[in-house]
Short mmCIF file of C-alpha atoms in Angstrom, two decimals:
data_model
loop_
_atom_site.label_atom_id
_atom_site.label_comp_id
_atom_site.label_asym_id
_atom_site.label_seq_id
_atom_site.Cartn_x
_atom_site.Cartn_y
_atom_site.Cartn_z
CA MET A 909 -1.31 60.63 16.96
CA LEU A 910 -4.92 59.53 17.24
CA ASP A 911 -5.98 58.05 20.58
CA ILE A 912 -6.23 54.25 20.22
CA GLN A 913 -9.46 54.39 22.27
CA VAL A 914 -11.12 56.31 19.43
CA ILE A 915 -10.38 53.40 17.09
CA ARG A 916 -11.52 50.80 19.65
CA ASP A 917 -14.80 52.63 20.23
CA ASP A 918 -15.79 53.16 16.60
CA PRO A 919 -13.42 51.62 14.03
CA GLU A 920 -15.86 52.09 11.16
CA ARG A 921 -16.09 55.83 11.80
CA VAL A 922 -12.29 56.12 11.76
CA ARG A 923 -12.10 54.11 8.55
CA ASN A 924 -14.79 56.21 6.82
CA LEU A 925 -13.43 59.59 7.91
CA ALA A 926 -9.89 58.66 6.86
CA HIS A 927 -11.27 57.44 3.54
CA ALA A 928 -12.94 60.86 3.15
CA LYS A 929 -9.38 62.27 3.14
CA ASN A 930 -8.44 59.72 0.45
CA ILE A 931 -6.38 57.70 2.93
CA ASP A 932 -6.89 53.98 3.50
CA VAL A 933 -5.94 53.09 7.07
CA PRO A 934 -5.34 49.48 8.26
CA VAL A 935 -7.92 49.64 11.06
CA ASP A 936 -8.24 45.84 11.31
CA ASP A 937 -4.47 45.38 11.59
CA ILE A 938 -4.31 48.08 14.26
CA LEU A 939 -7.06 46.45 16.31
CA THR A 940 -5.39 43.03 15.99
CA LEU A 941 -2.04 44.42 17.17
CA ASP A 942 -3.76 46.36 19.95
CA GLN A 943 -5.45 43.19 21.23
CA ARG A 944 -2.18 41.25 20.95
CA ARG A 945 -0.43 43.99 22.93
CA ARG A 946 -3.07 43.98 25.67
CA ASP A 947 -3.00 40.17 25.88
CA ALA A 948 0.80 40.18 26.18
CA ILE A 949 0.68 42.85 28.92
CA GLY A 950 -1.82 40.72 30.85
CA GLN A 951 0.37 37.63 30.52
CA VAL A 952 3.50 39.48 31.60
CA GLU A 953 1.73 40.94 34.64
CA THR A 954 0.43 37.49 35.63
CA LEU A 955 3.88 35.93 35.32
CA ARG A 956 5.47 38.76 37.30
CA ALA A 957 2.92 38.26 40.06
CA GLU A 958 3.83 34.54 40.11
CA ARG A 959 7.51 35.41 40.26
CA ASN A 960 6.92 37.82 43.13
CA GLU A 961 5.04 35.11 45.00
CA GLY A 962 7.92 32.73 44.30
CA SER A 963 10.40 35.23 45.73
CA ARG A 964 8.27 35.44 48.86
CA LEU A 965 8.21 31.63 49.17
CA VAL A 966 11.99 31.39 48.74
CA GLY A 967 12.42 33.76 51.65
CA GLN A 968 10.10 31.69 53.84
CA THR A 969 11.21 28.17 52.85
CA ARG A 970 13.82 26.44 55.02
CA ASP A 971 13.89 23.13 53.14
CA PRO A 972 16.88 23.28 50.71
CA ALA A 973 15.24 20.98 48.17
CA GLU A 974 12.04 23.02 48.13
CA ARG A 975 14.01 26.25 47.85
CA SER A 976 15.94 24.83 44.89
CA ARG A 977 12.68 23.77 43.20
CA VAL A 978 11.08 27.20 43.63
CA ILE A 979 14.23 28.97 42.42
CA GLY A 980 14.21 26.75 39.32
CA GLU A 981 10.58 27.64 38.65
CA MET A 982 11.38 31.32 39.07
CA LYS A 983 14.22 31.05 36.56
CA GLY A 984 11.79 29.53 34.06
CA LEU A 985 9.32 32.34 34.75
CA GLY A 986 12.06 34.92 34.18
CA GLU A 987 12.85 33.42 30.76
CA ARG A 988 9.16 33.42 29.79
CA ILE A 989 8.81 37.03 30.93
CA ALA A 990 11.86 38.07 28.91
CA ALA A 991 10.48 36.36 25.78
CA LEU A 992 7.06 37.96 26.26
CA ASP A 993 8.66 41.37 26.85
CA ALA A 994 10.57 41.06 23.58
CA ARG A 995 7.39 40.14 21.69
CA LEU A 996 5.53 42.96 23.42
CA ARG A 997 8.14 45.52 22.33
CA GLU A 998 7.94 44.25 18.75
CA THR A 999 4.14 44.43 18.77
CA GLU A 1000 4.18 47.93 20.25
CA ALA A 1001 6.64 49.09 17.57
CA GLN A 1002 4.44 47.69 14.79
CA LEU A 1003 1.34 49.27 16.33
CA HIS A 1004 3.11 52.62 16.74
CA ASP A 1005 4.16 52.64 13.08
CA LEU A 1006 0.62 51.93 11.88
CA MET A 1007 -0.87 54.53 14.24
CA LEU A 1008 1.44 57.20 12.79
CA GLY A 1009 -0.24 56.66 9.40
CA ILE A 1010 -3.71 57.59 10.65
CA PRO A 1011 -4.57 61.22 9.84
CA ASN A 1012 -6.45 63.62 12.07
CA LEU A 1013 -10.13 62.93 11.53
CA PRO A 1014 -11.97 65.69 9.65
CA ASP A 1015 -15.08 67.35 10.98
CA PRO A 1016 -18.20 65.66 9.54
CA ALA A 1017 -19.15 68.99 7.93
CA VAL A 1018 -16.01 69.00 5.75
CA PRO A 1019 -16.99 68.21 2.11
CA ILE A 1020 -15.65 64.97 0.68
CA GLY A 1021 -13.66 65.21 -2.54
CA PRO A 1022 -10.41 64.21 -4.26
CA ASP A 1023 -8.68 67.58 -3.79
CA ALA A 1024 -9.08 71.22 -2.72
CA GLY A 1025 -11.36 71.81 -5.73
CA SER A 1026 -14.15 70.11 -3.76
CA ASN A 1027 -14.04 72.75 -1.02
CA GLU A 1028 -17.22 74.81 -0.59
CA VAL A 1029 -17.43 78.58 -0.13
CA VAL A 1030 -19.05 79.01 3.30
CA ALA A 1031 -19.12 82.80 3.45
CA VAL A 1032 -17.98 85.85 1.49
CA ARG A 1033 -17.08 89.10 3.23
CA GLY A 1034 -16.74 92.44 1.52
CA THR A 1035 -16.96 93.21 -2.17
CA VAL A 1036 -14.74 91.63 -4.80
CA PRO A 1037 -12.96 94.51 -6.56
CA ASP A 1038 -13.43 94.97 -10.29
CA PHE A 1039 -10.09 95.66 -12.00
CA ALA A 1040 -9.58 97.18 -15.43
CA PHE A 1041 -6.83 94.62 -15.99
CA GLU A 1042 -6.28 90.91 -15.42
CA PRO A 1043 -4.97 90.63 -11.85
CA LYS A 1044 -2.00 88.36 -11.27
CA PRO A 1045 -2.15 85.53 -8.72
CA HIS A 1046 -0.17 85.99 -5.51
CA TRP A 1047 2.53 83.49 -6.51
CA GLU A 1048 3.39 85.49 -9.65
CA LEU A 1049 3.45 88.77 -7.72
CA ALA A 1050 5.60 87.24 -4.98
CA GLU A 1051 8.16 85.94 -7.48
CA ALA A 1052 8.19 89.24 -9.39
CA LEU A 1053 8.86 91.09 -6.12
CA GLY A 1054 11.58 88.60 -5.18
CA ILE A 1055 9.98 87.82 -1.81
CA ILE A 1056 9.27 84.11 -2.45
CA ASP A 1057 11.49 81.60 -4.24
CA PHE A 1058 9.30 78.64 -5.25
CA GLU A 1059 11.92 76.88 -7.37
CA ARG A 1060 14.42 76.65 -4.50
CA GLY A 1061 11.66 75.72 -2.04
CA ILE A 1062 10.56 72.79 -4.19
CA LYS A 1063 14.17 71.57 -4.41
CA ILE A 1064 14.40 71.66 -0.62
CA SER A 1065 11.01 70.27 0.45
CA GLY A 1066 9.11 69.11 -2.62
CA THR A 1067 5.74 70.18 -3.99
CA ARG A 1068 4.38 73.44 -2.53
CA GLY A 1069 7.69 74.20 -0.85
CA PHE A 1070 8.85 77.81 -0.87
CA VAL A 1071 11.62 80.01 0.51
CA MET A 1072 10.78 83.44 1.88
CA ARG A 1073 13.36 86.07 0.92
CA GLY A 1074 14.04 89.72 1.75
CA ASP A 1075 10.84 91.61 2.55
CA GLY A 1076 8.91 88.32 2.47
CA ALA A 1077 11.10 86.89 5.23
CA ARG A 1078 10.81 90.12 7.23
CA LEU A 1079 7.02 90.08 6.85
CA GLN A 1080 6.91 86.47 8.05
CA ARG A 1081 9.06 87.34 11.08
CA ALA A 1082 6.90 90.39 11.85
CA LEU A 1083 3.71 88.31 11.72
CA VAL A 1084 5.18 85.71 14.08
CA THR A 1085 6.26 88.42 16.52
CA TRP A 1086 2.86 90.11 16.33
CA MET A 1087 1.05 86.81 16.94
CA LEU A 1088 3.22 86.02 19.97
CA ASP A 1089 2.76 89.51 21.39
CA VAL A 1090 -1.03 89.39 20.98
CA HIS A 1091 -1.37 86.05 22.74
CA THR A 1092 1.14 86.68 25.52
CA GLN A 1093 0.06 90.27 26.25
CA ARG A 1094 -3.72 89.97 25.77
CA HIS A 1095 -4.74 86.34 26.16
CA GLY A 1096 -2.71 85.04 29.10
CA TYR A 1097 -0.31 82.74 27.26
CA SER A 1098 3.35 82.35 28.21
CA GLU A 1099 6.02 82.37 25.54
CA VAL A 1100 8.19 79.23 25.57
CA ILE A 1101 11.27 78.22 23.60
CA PRO A 1102 11.70 74.42 23.81
CA PRO A 1103 14.98 72.58 23.05
CA GLN A 1104 15.89 72.45 19.37
CA LEU A 1105 17.17 68.88 19.69
CA VAL A 1106 14.47 66.44 20.77
CA LEU A 1107 14.00 62.72 21.29
CA GLY A 1108 12.73 60.61 18.40
CA ASP A 1109 9.48 59.84 20.25
CA MET A 1110 8.77 63.56 20.54
CA LEU A 1111 9.15 63.98 16.79
#
């Protein structure tokens, strides 16, 4: 999730960069909710400070009538705090939902376009081989070899989904193992297996 401070500092930049990814983000709504959240936090903190002061006065006051008056005021403060807390939670939930819709901001050097066809070739390494036949694309070769099942993958996860099978699955597993070994044995990383069940906020 994008840091809210990035949006506060330069909302127009966030709007433009998200638009470059063909995503319209409700920057104005986010800033409104953010300000409402901060205002509510300030109000709650002020009321809690008043309630704390009231608690101190109750402990020091010997006059029963005055104690009763202060306790009554504190009860009213508690109700106002509870109402503000409820509104604050609602505002935070709305803000959180909108923030989840903001994509990672692209590097300014990334070309703007409607799809991957707008990508630019930055560098070419090696020589493109010249075949005496029409080479097949990787997806046709993978299906012919039975190592990728696109049809089943699309049923499971939608467009561009795929299921690795047989040698394809073994190759994938080998690449993951190789990558972990390289980084843990040569680059100082530690391998970690986190819990498979996580809290909703973590997701």
